[in-house]
Amino acid sequence: MSTFVTVTDQPTANSSLTIRRLLVDLSTGFDRHWNGGDAFRSAYMNALSMSFPVGEQFFIEAVRNGAAKLPSDARFDALRQTVREFIGQEATHRQLHSIYNAELERQGFKNHWGPRALQRVEKARAMRRRLHSRSEHFHELAVTAAFEHYTAVFGEQTLCRQGLPGDWLAGAQAPLQTLWRWHAAEETEHKSVAFDLYRALGGNERSRLFWFAFVSVIFTVDALRQTTNNLWHDKTLFKPSTWLSGVNFFWGRSGFVWRCFGASLAYFRKDFHPTQVGQAHLADDWLKANSALWQAVGRAPVPPQA
Ligand SMILES: [Fe+2]
Ligand SMILES: [Fe+2]
């Protein structure tokens, strides 16, 4: 029996999102250690990039299928529009990270994360089809909201230490530094969309927290597996400098763990909402300071009413 309740009458008001074209040229390639000459930081960011085309396609499908279940009345029009804009942003991320990943493949790296994630999604969908589940959109939205919390936390941490100790992109080559910071800004901007949609549809707390715990484990394991594989192909896996950088990246004074742990766990709070975590101005500040590096491509078109 489904544990989900019905659609709430509490649509959330998201502010509108801008879909942007990033003016960077990735076609000329980049160095293997593009991230400040640091093998570990390059390998870790490359691993994340490898997950995005499959992951972001999944997020797009999850919010599209979820939005299709919203009642057609005007109360949900703003949320529907924000979902379309979210899809526009994620589609541009997918596209640029696919170009980035093609260069990684050309350099001899092997993406295991993307195919493994796709296989996982297909298996879960096949199982729910066999069980005639009618709650697939809830599960996929809860998974998406969980990942979106992590991308927002990481995004905000990418933006808040620019030029300071603990800047994850210190010394990075220009096109990739811009790509990552732009992506971080947009993840920060649209961090509430999947969560609000899940809530508007009446998704329950138990499932929200279960999928967050699941995503936390799977994301950590997948990221470390792919980073290790990238370092293996880079022939830097057994270098002491790689391990030193990895330890510093996660556990150093401005390390990933200290900076992300509390914000990540906030998701378990009963009254949690993505806007309670982070600093909303970070994305705005970066986008304004770097307005020469992107162009707005307009709002997502409103499809005709059926
Ligand atoms: Fe994204
Ligand atoms: Fe996102």
mmCIF file of C-alpha atoms and ligand atoms in Angstrom, residues 56 59 86 90 93 148 151 183 187 190, ligand 2:
data_model
loop_
_atom_site.group_PDB
_atom_site.id
_atom_site.type_symbol
_atom_site.label_atom_id
_atom_site.label_comp_id
_atom_site.label_asym_id
_atom_site.label_seq_id
_atom_site.Cartn_x
_atom_site.Cartn_y
_atom_site.Cartn_z
ATOM 1 C CA GLU A 56 21.114 15.381 -14.522
ATOM 2 C CA PHE A 59 16.763 14.811 -12.356
ATOM 3 C CA PHE A 86 15.161 23.978 -13.738
ATOM 4 C CA GLU A 90 20.163 21.132 -15.942
ATOM 5 C CA HIS A 93 24.890 21.542 -17.458
ATOM 6 C CA GLU A 148 20.106 18.544 -5.214
ATOM 7 C CA THR A 151 24.928 19.791 -5.203
ATOM 8 C CA HIS A 183 27.442 25.224 -12.356
ATOM 9 C CA GLU A 187 22.841 24.582 -8.382
ATOM 10 C CA HIS A 190 17.619 26.033 -8.161
HETATM 11 FE FE FE B 2 20.716 20.715 -9.932
#
